[in-house]
């Protein structure tokens, strides 16, 4: 990617994002986007671009039985959810949805090695046991599918249940955005994706998935609590019509809808993995 400009102030909430210099962002990128410049371990054009995509990936020995995130993981949701079970999830996944969550974004991969997935937002009213599904949206995940032991550069999306607390993007926050939003010129993706698709606009809107990151910070924050080897910078972001390096990508109108809908007061989480996770 081209060098990133200094961070601008957030446009939402009283919290302001940390300034990130080009060098610092380069470090972030090393563990950010996981889908060619718009998803996963590296958010600059270096790993997302077709000409520089990592050739390292999990092979056929990648574990096929989803495992819970490390117990020490500070960002993983681990409490039992109140409410009628959301369909298509294992008991283990359901038990890791926090009891206070009233918004659950379910990302279901076609299979363990597929980069095609679908997304549904489930919600429930306060005091209700009835989870209501919204529309189903098509999405892309990492080029080589899913893993329960994500490593930097493996081109797989991490399986798990993670909180959603922070957003940002190259464009201003859509009217009605509730998550803290970092409007920042550093959200730029250059080059082309693994299938040759342009990446321009992939970071117009992003929502940080709290895998190996500190909640309450800009998606651009480079800190990785579990270490750089475990990857990071896993986001929901604008789809570029191709697989990612680890992120989940959705059409622009869907990203705008999610930004208007996800509410910190409702403790939103994402449940992501292959079918039957």
mmCIF file of N, CA, C and O in Angstrom, residues 39-139:
data_model
loop_
_atom_site.group_PDB
_atom_site.id
_atom_site.type_symbol
_atom_site.label_atom_id
_atom_site.label_comp_id
_atom_site.label_asym_id
_atom_site.label_seq_id
_atom_site.Cartn_x
_atom_site.Cartn_y
_atom_site.Cartn_z
ATOM 1 N N UNK A 39 -8.430 -7.326 3.848
ATOM 2 C CA UNK A 39 -8.878 -8.287 4.793
ATOM 3 C C UNK A 39 -7.812 -9.109 5.438
ATOM 4 O O UNK A 39 -7.239 -9.958 4.842
ATOM 5 N N UNK A 40 -7.539 -8.903 6.673
ATOM 6 C CA UNK A 40 -6.767 -9.818 7.439
ATOM 7 C C UNK A 40 -5.422 -9.365 7.878
ATOM 8 O O UNK A 40 -5.211 -8.246 8.250
ATOM 9 N N UNK A 41 -4.459 -10.263 7.824
ATOM 10 C CA UNK A 41 -3.181 -10.052 8.484
ATOM 11 C C UNK A 41 -2.453 -8.799 8.077
ATOM 12 O O UNK A 41 -1.607 -8.323 8.806
ATOM 13 N N UNK A 42 -2.688 -8.268 6.914
ATOM 14 C CA UNK A 42 -1.928 -7.097 6.492
ATOM 15 C C UNK A 42 -2.830 -6.142 5.748
ATOM 16 O O UNK A 42 -3.332 -6.467 4.705
ATOM 17 N N UNK A 43 -3.054 -4.956 6.312
ATOM 18 C CA UNK A 43 -3.977 -4.018 5.684
ATOM 19 C C UNK A 43 -3.315 -3.106 4.675
ATOM 20 O O UNK A 43 -3.977 -2.260 4.116
ATOM 21 N N UNK A 44 -2.020 -3.225 4.460
ATOM 22 C CA UNK A 44 -1.462 -2.421 3.390
ATOM 23 C C UNK A 44 -1.387 -3.323 2.167
ATOM 24 O O UNK A 44 -1.579 -4.503 2.244
ATOM 25 N N UNK A 45 -1.093 -2.766 1.017
ATOM 26 C CA UNK A 45 -1.172 -3.525 -0.217
ATOM 27 C C UNK A 45 -0.172 -4.648 -0.318
ATOM 28 O O UNK A 45 -0.224 -5.425 -1.246
ATOM 29 N N UNK A 46 0.740 -4.769 0.600
ATOM 30 C CA UNK A 46 1.830 -5.716 0.431
ATOM 31 C C UNK A 46 1.371 -7.158 0.462
ATOM 32 O O UNK A 46 1.784 -7.963 -0.348
ATOM 33 N N UNK A 47 0.512 -7.540 1.397
ATOM 34 C CA UNK A 47 0.105 -8.932 1.453
ATOM 35 C C UNK A 47 -1.217 -9.162 0.771
ATOM 36 O O UNK A 47 -1.535 -10.281 0.423
ATOM 37 N N UNK A 48 -2.028 -8.128 0.609
ATOM 38 C CA UNK A 48 -3.310 -8.325 -0.019
ATOM 39 C C UNK A 48 -3.169 -8.333 -1.532
ATOM 40 O O UNK A 48 -3.980 -8.914 -2.220
ATOM 41 N N UNK A 49 -2.182 -7.637 -2.039
ATOM 42 C CA UNK A 49 -2.021 -7.554 -3.483
ATOM 43 C C UNK A 49 -1.617 -8.895 -4.047
ATOM 44 O O UNK A 49 -0.867 -9.651 -3.447
ATOM 45 N N UNK A 50 -2.096 -9.185 -5.261
ATOM 46 C CA UNK A 50 -1.851 -10.480 -5.880
ATOM 47 C C UNK A 50 -0.369 -10.764 -6.021
ATOM 48 O O UNK A 50 0.093 -11.875 -5.801
ATOM 49 N N UNK A 51 0.399 -9.749 -6.382
ATOM 50 C CA UNK A 51 1.810 -9.973 -6.666
ATOM 51 C C UNK A 51 2.633 -10.222 -5.417
ATOM 52 O O UNK A 51 3.748 -10.683 -5.492
ATOM 53 N N UNK A 52 2.047 -9.918 -4.226
ATOM 54 C CA UNK A 52 2.822 -10.064 -2.996
ATOM 55 C C UNK A 52 2.116 -10.917 -1.973
ATOM 56 O O UNK A 52 2.487 -10.932 -0.825
ATOM 57 N N UNK A 53 1.113 -11.632 -2.341
ATOM 58 C CA UNK A 53 0.380 -12.458 -1.403
ATOM 59 C C UNK A 53 1.268 -13.577 -0.856
ATOM 60 O O UNK A 53 2.002 -14.204 -1.587
ATOM 61 N N UNK A 54 1.145 -13.805 0.444
ATOM 62 C CA UNK A 54 1.935 -14.868 1.054
ATOM 63 C C UNK A 54 1.571 -16.220 0.460
ATOM 64 O O UNK A 54 0.410 -16.512 0.222
ATOM 65 N N UNK A 55 2.576 -17.050 0.230
ATOM 66 C CA UNK A 55 2.319 -18.388 -0.297
ATOM 67 C C UNK A 55 2.172 -19.409 0.823
ATOM 68 O O UNK A 55 1.943 -20.579 0.583
ATOM 69 N N UNK A 56 2.329 -18.945 2.056
ATOM 70 C CA UNK A 56 2.213 -19.838 3.195
ATOM 71 C C UNK A 56 0.757 -19.994 3.587
ATOM 72 O O UNK A 56 0.065 -19.027 3.803
ATOM 73 N N UNK A 57 0.273 -21.219 3.682
ATOM 74 C CA UNK A 57 -1.111 -21.451 4.061
ATOM 75 C C UNK A 57 -1.236 -22.792 4.733
ATOM 76 O O UNK A 57 -0.425 -23.685 4.516
ATOM 77 N N UNK A 58 -2.283 -22.928 5.561
ATOM 78 C CA UNK A 58 -2.521 -24.203 6.213
ATOM 79 C C UNK A 58 -2.846 -25.241 5.169
ATOM 80 O O UNK A 58 -3.606 -24.986 4.243
ATOM 81 N N UNK A 59 -2.303 -26.418 5.298
ATOM 82 C CA UNK A 59 -2.554 -27.485 4.349
ATOM 83 C C UNK A 59 -3.661 -28.397 4.821
ATOM 84 O O UNK A 59 -4.465 -28.044 5.679
ATOM 85 N N UNK A 60 -3.711 -29.603 4.288
ATOM 86 C CA UNK A 60 -4.795 -30.528 4.618
ATOM 87 C C UNK A 60 -4.789 -30.994 6.060
ATOM 88 O O UNK A 60 -5.757 -31.581 6.514
ATOM 89 N N UNK A 61 -3.702 -30.736 6.780
ATOM 90 C CA UNK A 61 -3.646 -31.153 8.175
ATOM 91 C C UNK A 61 -4.222 -30.114 9.120
ATOM 92 O O UNK A 61 -4.187 -30.293 10.334
ATOM 93 N N UNK A 62 -4.731 -29.009 8.581
ATOM 94 C CA UNK A 62 -5.350 -27.999 9.427
ATOM 95 C C UNK A 62 -6.470 -28.626 10.242
ATOM 96 O O UNK A 62 -7.304 -29.333 9.695
ATOM 97 N N UNK A 63 -6.503 -28.416 11.563
ATOM 98 C CA UNK A 63 -7.536 -29.041 12.394
ATOM 99 C C UNK A 63 -8.925 -28.765 11.847
ATOM 100 O O UNK A 63 -9.238 -27.651 11.475
ATOM 101 N N UNK A 64 -9.767 -29.787 11.807
ATOM 102 C CA UNK A 64 -11.112 -29.646 11.294
ATOM 103 C C UNK A 64 -12.149 -29.544 12.400
ATOM 104 O O UNK A 64 -13.313 -29.356 12.151
ATOM 105 N N UNK A 65 -11.727 -29.734 13.651
ATOM 106 C CA UNK A 65 -12.652 -29.615 14.768
ATOM 107 C C UNK A 65 -12.467 -28.265 15.429
ATOM 108 O O UNK A 65 -11.433 -28.004 16.039
ATOM 109 N N UNK A 66 -13.442 -27.339 15.288
ATOM 110 C CA UNK A 66 -13.294 -26.001 15.852
ATOM 111 C C UNK A 66 -13.007 -26.071 17.341
ATOM 112 O O UNK A 66 -13.637 -26.815 18.080
ATOM 113 N N UNK A 67 -12.042 -25.290 17.768
ATOM 114 C CA UNK A 67 -11.693 -25.258 19.183
ATOM 115 C C UNK A 67 -11.986 -23.881 19.735
ATOM 116 O O UNK A 67 -11.948 -22.893 19.019
ATOM 117 N N UNK A 68 -12.262 -23.828 21.023
ATOM 118 C CA UNK A 68 -12.515 -22.539 21.648
ATOM 119 C C UNK A 68 -11.245 -21.715 21.642
ATOM 120 O O UNK A 68 -10.143 -22.240 21.650
ATOM 121 N N UNK A 69 -11.409 -20.387 21.634
ATOM 122 C CA UNK A 69 -10.252 -19.511 21.689
ATOM 123 C C UNK A 69 -9.533 -19.742 23.013
ATOM 124 O O UNK A 69 -10.131 -20.219 23.978
ATOM 125 N N UNK A 70 -8.226 -19.432 23.075
ATOM 126 C CA UNK A 70 -7.487 -19.636 24.316
ATOM 127 C C UNK A 70 -8.200 -18.990 25.500
ATOM 128 O O UNK A 70 -8.724 -17.884 25.388
ATOM 129 N N UNK A 71 -8.205 -19.684 26.627
ATOM 130 C CA UNK A 71 -8.907 -19.147 27.786
ATOM 131 C C UNK A 71 -8.356 -17.802 28.208
ATOM 132 O O UNK A 71 -9.052 -16.994 28.812
ATOM 133 N N UNK A 72 -7.114 -17.551 27.883
ATOM 134 C CA UNK A 72 -6.512 -16.280 28.258
ATOM 135 C C UNK A 72 -6.857 -15.164 27.289
ATOM 136 O O UNK A 72 -6.514 -14.027 27.516
ATOM 137 N N UNK A 73 -7.536 -15.503 26.197
ATOM 138 C CA UNK A 73 -7.846 -14.508 25.184
ATOM 139 C C UNK A 73 -8.756 -13.452 25.765
ATOM 140 O O UNK A 73 -9.884 -13.717 26.129
ATOM 141 N N UNK A 74 -8.286 -12.195 25.828
ATOM 142 C CA UNK A 74 -9.072 -11.144 26.463
ATOM 143 C C UNK A 74 -10.227 -10.673 25.615
ATOM 144 O O UNK A 74 -11.125 -10.021 26.113
ATOM 145 N N UNK A 75 -10.227 -10.969 24.307
ATOM 146 C CA UNK A 75 -11.250 -10.422 23.438
ATOM 147 C C UNK A 75 -12.336 -11.418 23.081
ATOM 148 O O UNK A 75 -13.293 -11.071 22.409
ATOM 149 N N UNK A 76 -12.194 -12.672 23.469
ATOM 150 C CA UNK A 76 -13.182 -13.677 23.096
ATOM 151 C C UNK A 76 -14.360 -13.637 24.054
ATOM 152 O O UNK A 76 -14.214 -13.422 25.249
ATOM 153 N N UNK A 77 -15.576 -13.842 23.514
ATOM 154 C CA UNK A 77 -16.762 -13.876 24.346
ATOM 155 C C UNK A 77 -16.903 -15.291 24.888
ATOM 156 O O UNK A 77 -16.835 -16.254 24.153
ATOM 157 N N UNK A 78 -17.178 -15.429 26.197
ATOM 158 C CA UNK A 78 -17.158 -16.765 26.764
ATOM 159 C C UNK A 78 -18.368 -17.078 27.639
ATOM 160 O O UNK A 78 -18.423 -18.135 28.229
ATOM 161 N N UNK A 79 -19.325 -16.175 27.748
ATOM 162 C CA UNK A 79 -20.429 -16.420 28.647
ATOM 163 C C UNK A 79 -21.599 -17.084 27.929
ATOM 164 O O UNK A 79 -21.689 -17.068 26.717
ATOM 165 N N UNK A 80 -22.495 -17.648 28.715
ATOM 166 C CA UNK A 80 -23.650 -18.320 28.146
ATOM 167 C C UNK A 80 -24.685 -17.289 27.724
ATOM 168 O O UNK A 80 -25.022 -16.380 28.467
ATOM 169 N N UNK A 81 -25.211 -17.407 26.518
ATOM 170 C CA UNK A 81 -26.202 -16.460 26.030
ATOM 171 C C UNK A 81 -27.585 -16.838 26.532
ATOM 172 O O UNK A 81 -27.947 -17.994 26.624
ATOM 173 N N UNK A 82 -28.362 -15.804 26.878
ATOM 174 C CA UNK A 82 -29.756 -16.020 27.226
ATOM 175 C C UNK A 82 -30.558 -15.961 25.952
ATOM 176 O O UNK A 82 -30.419 -15.053 25.167
ATOM 177 N N UNK A 83 -31.429 -16.924 25.766
ATOM 178 C CA UNK A 83 -32.264 -16.864 24.578
ATOM 179 C C UNK A 83 -32.384 -18.199 23.889
ATOM 180 O O UNK A 83 -31.577 -19.104 24.090
ATOM 181 N N UNK A 84 -33.438 -18.337 23.094
ATOM 182 C CA UNK A 84 -33.647 -19.535 22.293
ATOM 183 C C UNK A 84 -32.450 -19.740 21.384
ATOM 184 O O UNK A 84 -31.971 -18.801 20.777
ATOM 185 N N UNK A 85 -31.970 -20.980 21.249
ATOM 186 C CA UNK A 85 -30.759 -21.215 20.455
ATOM 187 C C UNK A 85 -30.874 -20.673 19.033
ATOM 188 O O UNK A 85 -31.889 -20.848 18.362
ATOM 189 N N UNK A 86 -29.815 -20.025 18.575
ATOM 190 C CA UNK A 86 -29.728 -19.591 17.192
ATOM 191 C C UNK A 86 -29.459 -20.828 16.342
ATOM 192 O O UNK A 86 -28.563 -21.610 16.658
ATOM 193 N N UNK A 87 -30.204 -21.046 15.270
ATOM 194 C CA UNK A 87 -30.038 -22.273 14.477
ATOM 195 C C UNK A 87 -28.679 -22.331 13.790
ATOM 196 O O UNK A 87 -28.067 -21.319 13.479
ATOM 197 N N UNK A 88 -28.199 -23.567 13.575
ATOM 198 C CA UNK A 88 -26.971 -23.771 12.815
ATOM 199 C C UNK A 88 -25.693 -23.645 13.604
ATOM 200 O O UNK A 88 -24.610 -23.738 13.028
ATOM 201 N N UNK A 89 -25.783 -23.446 14.922
ATOM 202 C CA UNK A 89 -24.588 -23.322 15.755
ATOM 203 C C UNK A 89 -24.464 -24.541 16.671
ATOM 204 O O UNK A 89 -25.459 -25.115 17.099
ATOM 205 N N UNK A 90 -23.236 -24.893 16.984
ATOM 206 C CA UNK A 90 -23.014 -25.963 17.952
ATOM 207 C C UNK A 90 -23.332 -25.454 19.347
ATOM 208 O O UNK A 90 -23.381 -24.242 19.602
ATOM 209 N N UNK A 91 -23.534 -26.385 20.278
ATOM 210 C CA UNK A 91 -23.776 -25.990 21.659
ATOM 211 C C UNK A 91 -22.599 -25.201 22.219
ATOM 212 O O UNK A 91 -22.776 -24.243 22.974
ATOM 213 N N UNK A 92 -21.378 -25.607 21.832
ATOM 214 C CA UNK A 92 -20.193 -24.909 22.333
ATOM 215 C C UNK A 92 -20.181 -23.458 21.880
ATOM 216 O O UNK A 92 -19.846 -22.551 22.654
ATOM 217 N N UNK A 93 -20.536 -23.212 20.620
ATOM 218 C CA UNK A 93 -20.563 -21.845 20.109
ATOM 219 C C UNK A 93 -21.650 -21.031 20.805
ATOM 220 O O UNK A 93 -21.433 -19.879 21.186
ATOM 221 N N UNK A 94 -22.822 -21.631 20.986
ATOM 222 C CA UNK A 94 -23.920 -20.914 21.643
ATOM 223 C C UNK A 94 -23.540 -20.518 23.070
ATOM 224 O O UNK A 94 -23.876 -19.431 23.538
ATOM 225 N N UNK A 95 -22.842 -21.413 23.767
ATOM 226 C CA UNK A 95 -22.479 -21.141 25.159
ATOM 227 C C UNK A 95 -21.460 -20.013 25.287
ATOM 228 O O UNK A 95 -21.292 -19.455 26.369
ATOM 229 N N UNK A 96 -20.778 -19.693 24.202
ATOM 230 C CA UNK A 96 -19.769 -18.632 24.265
ATOM 231 C C UNK A 96 -20.335 -17.267 23.908
ATOM 232 O O UNK A 96 -19.632 -16.268 23.952
ATOM 233 N N UNK A 97 -21.611 -17.209 23.555
ATOM 234 C CA UNK A 97 -22.257 -15.922 23.313
ATOM 235 C C UNK A 97 -22.595 -15.303 24.668
ATOM 236 O O UNK A 97 -23.241 -15.932 25.497
ATOM 237 N N UNK A 98 -22.168 -14.069 24.927
ATOM 238 C CA UNK A 98 -22.425 -13.463 26.242
ATOM 239 C C UNK A 98 -23.914 -13.380 26.555
ATOM 240 O O UNK A 98 -24.738 -13.127 25.670
ATOM 241 N N UNK A 99 -24.257 -13.575 27.817
ATOM 242 C CA UNK A 99 -25.652 -13.540 28.233
ATOM 243 C C UNK A 99 -26.292 -12.183 28.002
ATOM 244 O O UNK A 99 -27.500 -12.079 27.812
ATOM 245 N N UNK A 100 -25.475 -11.116 28.005
ATOM 246 C CA UNK A 100 -26.043 -9.775 27.837
ATOM 247 C C UNK A 100 -26.105 -9.321 26.384
ATOM 248 O O UNK A 100 -26.543 -8.208 26.088
ATOM 249 N N UNK A 101 -25.673 -10.176 25.467
ATOM 250 C CA UNK A 101 -25.681 -9.784 24.059
ATOM 251 C C UNK A 101 -27.089 -9.911 23.479
ATOM 252 O O UNK A 101 -27.767 -10.935 23.666
ATOM 253 N N UNK A 102 -27.504 -8.878 22.734
ATOM 254 C CA UNK A 102 -28.798 -8.902 22.060
ATOM 255 C C UNK A 102 -28.637 -8.736 20.552
ATOM 256 O O UNK A 102 -29.618 -8.589 19.832
ATOM 257 N N UNK A 103 -27.402 -8.758 20.077
ATOM 258 C CA UNK A 103 -27.108 -8.730 18.647
ATOM 259 C C UNK A 103 -25.994 -9.737 18.364
ATOM 260 O O UNK A 103 -24.902 -9.630 18.929
ATOM 261 N N UNK A 104 -26.274 -10.709 17.503
ATOM 262 C CA UNK A 104 -25.290 -11.733 17.155
ATOM 263 C C UNK A 104 -25.197 -11.820 15.644
ATOM 264 O O UNK A 104 -26.171 -12.161 14.972
ATOM 265 N N UNK A 105 -24.027 -11.497 15.104
ATOM 266 C CA UNK A 105 -23.778 -11.588 13.671
ATOM 267 C C UNK A 105 -23.174 -12.962 13.391
ATOM 268 O O UNK A 105 -22.076 -13.262 13.841
ATOM 269 N N UNK A 106 -23.897 -13.803 12.666
ATOM 270 C CA UNK A 106 -23.454 -15.169 12.398
ATOM 271 C C UNK A 106 -22.893 -15.250 10.978
ATOM 272 O O UNK A 106 -23.604 -14.975 10.007
ATOM 273 N N UNK A 107 -21.620 -15.601 10.860
ATOM 274 C CA UNK A 107 -20.958 -15.779 9.570
ATOM 275 C C UNK A 107 -20.721 -17.272 9.384
ATOM 276 O O UNK A 107 -19.986 -17.884 10.162
ATOM 277 N N UNK A 108 -21.345 -17.853 8.375
ATOM 278 C CA UNK A 108 -21.258 -19.293 8.149
ATOM 279 C C UNK A 108 -20.554 -19.575 6.829
ATOM 280 O O UNK A 108 -21.052 -19.208 5.758
ATOM 281 N N UNK A 109 -19.387 -20.214 6.905
ATOM 282 C CA UNK A 109 -18.656 -20.577 5.701
ATOM 283 C C UNK A 109 -19.295 -21.770 5.005
ATOM 284 O O UNK A 109 -19.920 -22.622 5.647
ATOM 285 N N UNK A 110 -19.132 -21.830 3.698
ATOM 286 C CA UNK A 110 -19.695 -22.936 2.927
ATOM 287 C C UNK A 110 -19.125 -24.264 3.401
ATOM 288 O O UNK A 110 -19.846 -25.248 3.554
ATOM 289 N N UNK A 111 -17.824 -24.305 3.635
ATOM 290 C CA UNK A 111 -17.162 -25.466 4.239
ATOM 291 C C UNK A 111 -15.811 -25.004 4.770
ATOM 292 O O UNK A 111 -15.461 -23.830 4.672
ATOM 293 N N UNK A 112 -15.029 -25.931 5.318
ATOM 294 C CA UNK A 112 -13.789 -25.573 6.008
ATOM 295 C C UNK A 112 -12.782 -24.883 5.093
ATOM 296 O O UNK A 112 -12.012 -24.030 5.548
ATOM 297 N N UNK A 113 -12.781 -25.222 3.820
ATOM 298 C CA UNK A 113 -11.765 -24.697 2.909
ATOM 299 C C UNK A 113 -12.308 -23.689 1.905
ATOM 300 O O UNK A 113 -11.603 -23.303 0.968
ATOM 301 N N UNK A 114 -13.549 -23.250 2.082
ATOM 302 C CA UNK A 114 -14.181 -22.331 1.131
ATOM 303 C C UNK A 114 -14.011 -20.880 1.563
ATOM 304 O O UNK A 114 -13.965 -20.574 2.759
ATOM 305 N N UNK A 115 -13.941 -19.967 0.575
ATOM 306 C CA UNK A 115 -13.905 -18.533 0.878
ATOM 307 C C UNK A 115 -15.274 -17.886 0.671
ATOM 308 O O UNK A 115 -15.396 -16.667 0.714
ATOM 309 N N UNK A 116 -16.306 -18.698 0.467
ATOM 310 C CA UNK A 116 -17.664 -18.182 0.326
ATOM 311 C C UNK A 116 -18.429 -18.401 1.622
ATOM 312 O O UNK A 116 -18.359 -19.473 2.229
ATOM 313 N N UNK A 117 -19.167 -17.391 2.049
ATOM 314 C CA UNK A 117 -19.903 -17.493 3.296
ATOM 315 C C UNK A 117 -21.188 -16.672 3.218
ATOM 316 O O UNK A 117 -21.395 -15.915 2.273
ATOM 317 N N UNK A 118 -22.025 -16.865 4.212
ATOM 318 C CA UNK A 118 -23.237 -16.056 4.320
ATOM 319 C C UNK A 118 -23.325 -15.478 5.721
ATOM 320 O O UNK A 118 -22.790 -16.047 6.680
ATOM 321 N N UNK A 119 -24.009 -14.345 5.843
ATOM 322 C CA UNK A 119 -24.053 -13.596 7.092
ATOM 323 C C UNK A 119 -25.506 -13.277 7.447
ATOM 324 O O UNK A 119 -26.275 -12.842 6.579
ATOM 325 N N UNK A 120 -25.867 -13.497 8.710
ATOM 326 C CA UNK A 120 -27.197 -13.162 9.209
ATOM 327 C C UNK A 120 -27.034 -12.471 10.562
ATOM 328 O O UNK A 120 -26.274 -12.948 11.419
ATOM 329 N N UNK A 121 -27.738 -11.364 10.770
ATOM 330 C CA UNK A 121 -27.742 -10.686 12.063
ATOM 331 C C UNK A 121 -28.983 -11.111 12.836
ATOM 332 O O UNK A 121 -30.112 -10.894 12.396
ATOM 333 N N UNK A 122 -28.758 -11.739 13.999
ATOM 334 C CA UNK A 122 -29.841 -12.130 14.887
ATOM 335 C C UNK A 122 -29.956 -11.110 16.014
ATOM 336 O O UNK A 122 -28.943 -10.658 16.573
ATOM 337 N N UNK A 123 -31.189 -10.778 16.374
ATOM 338 C CA UNK A 123 -31.428 -9.825 17.458
ATOM 339 C C UNK A 123 -32.526 -10.364 18.372
ATOM 340 O O UNK A 123 -33.344 -11.203 17.972
ATOM 341 N N UNK A 124 -32.528 -9.885 19.586
ATOM 342 C CA UNK A 124 -33.618 -10.231 20.505
ATOM 343 C C UNK A 124 -33.953 -9.014 21.352
ATOM 344 O O UNK A 124 -33.101 -8.171 21.660
ATOM 345 N N UNK A 125 -35.214 -8.913 21.718
ATOM 346 C CA UNK A 125 -35.671 -7.822 22.556
ATOM 347 C C UNK A 125 -35.268 -8.056 24.006
ATOM 348 O O UNK A 125 -35.070 -9.205 24.433
ATOM 349 N N UNK A 126 -35.162 -6.989 24.762
ATOM 350 C CA UNK A 126 -34.823 -7.118 26.176
ATOM 351 C C UNK A 126 -35.860 -7.974 26.882
ATOM 352 O O UNK A 126 -37.066 -7.767 26.742
ATOM 353 N N UNK A 127 -35.397 -8.956 27.620
ATOM 354 C CA UNK A 127 -36.278 -9.840 28.361
ATOM 355 C C UNK A 127 -36.891 -10.950 27.541
ATOM 356 O O UNK A 127 -37.641 -11.776 28.069
ATOM 357 N N UNK A 128 -36.581 -10.991 26.250
ATOM 358 C CA UNK A 128 -37.148 -12.016 25.377
ATOM 359 C C UNK A 128 -36.180 -13.170 25.190
ATOM 360 O O UNK A 128 -34.960 -12.994 25.223
ATOM 361 N N UNK A 129 -36.738 -14.364 24.984
ATOM 362 C CA UNK A 129 -35.933 -15.544 24.686
ATOM 363 C C UNK A 129 -35.945 -15.871 23.196
ATOM 364 O O UNK A 129 -35.434 -16.908 22.785
ATOM 365 N N UNK A 130 -36.502 -15.001 22.399
ATOM 366 C CA UNK A 130 -36.711 -15.277 20.984
ATOM 367 C C UNK A 130 -35.724 -14.500 20.123
ATOM 368 O O UNK A 130 -35.820 -13.282 19.998
ATOM 369 N N UNK A 131 -34.765 -15.204 19.501
ATOM 370 C CA UNK A 131 -33.823 -14.581 18.580
ATOM 371 C C UNK A 131 -34.482 -14.461 17.204
ATOM 372 O O UNK A 131 -34.971 -15.442 16.651
ATOM 373 N N UNK A 132 -34.467 -13.259 16.639
ATOM 374 C CA UNK A 132 -35.091 -13.000 15.348
ATOM 375 C C UNK A 132 -34.021 -12.799 14.281
ATOM 376 O O UNK A 132 -33.135 -11.943 14.443
ATOM 377 N N UNK A 133 -34.072 -13.551 13.182
ATOM 378 C CA UNK A 133 -33.078 -13.369 12.115
ATOM 379 C C UNK A 133 -33.422 -12.212 11.207
ATOM 380 O O UNK A 133 -34.598 -11.918 10.949
ATOM 381 N N UNK A 134 -32.396 -11.539 10.719
ATOM 382 C CA UNK A 134 -32.566 -10.538 9.689
ATOM 383 C C UNK A 134 -32.350 -11.173 8.324
ATOM 384 O O UNK A 134 -32.370 -12.397 8.197
ATOM 385 N N UNK A 135 -32.124 -10.366 7.298
ATOM 386 C CA UNK A 135 -31.867 -10.913 5.958
ATOM 387 C C UNK A 135 -30.541 -11.659 5.909
ATOM 388 O O UNK A 135 -29.668 -11.476 6.761
ATOM 389 N N UNK A 136 -30.397 -12.511 4.903
ATOM 390 C CA UNK A 136 -29.153 -13.242 4.672
ATOM 391 C C UNK A 136 -28.345 -12.532 3.605
ATOM 392 O O UNK A 136 -28.861 -12.211 2.534
ATOM 393 N N UNK A 137 -27.073 -12.262 3.907
ATOM 394 C CA UNK A 137 -26.188 -11.565 2.979
ATOM 395 C C UNK A 137 -25.055 -12.490 2.554
ATOM 396 O O UNK A 137 -24.522 -13.253 3.367
ATOM 397 N N UNK A 138 -24.645 -12.396 1.312
ATOM 398 C CA UNK A 138 -23.476 -13.138 0.851
ATOM 399 C C UNK A 138 -22.210 -12.399 1.261
ATOM 400 O O UNK A 138 -22.209 -11.177 1.399
ATOM 401 N N UNK A 139 -21.139 -13.154 1.460
ATOM 402 C CA UNK A 139 -19.884 -12.564 1.925
ATOM 403 C C UNK A 139 -18.712 -13.411 1.447
ATOM 404 O O UNK A 139 -18.874 -14.518 0.944
#
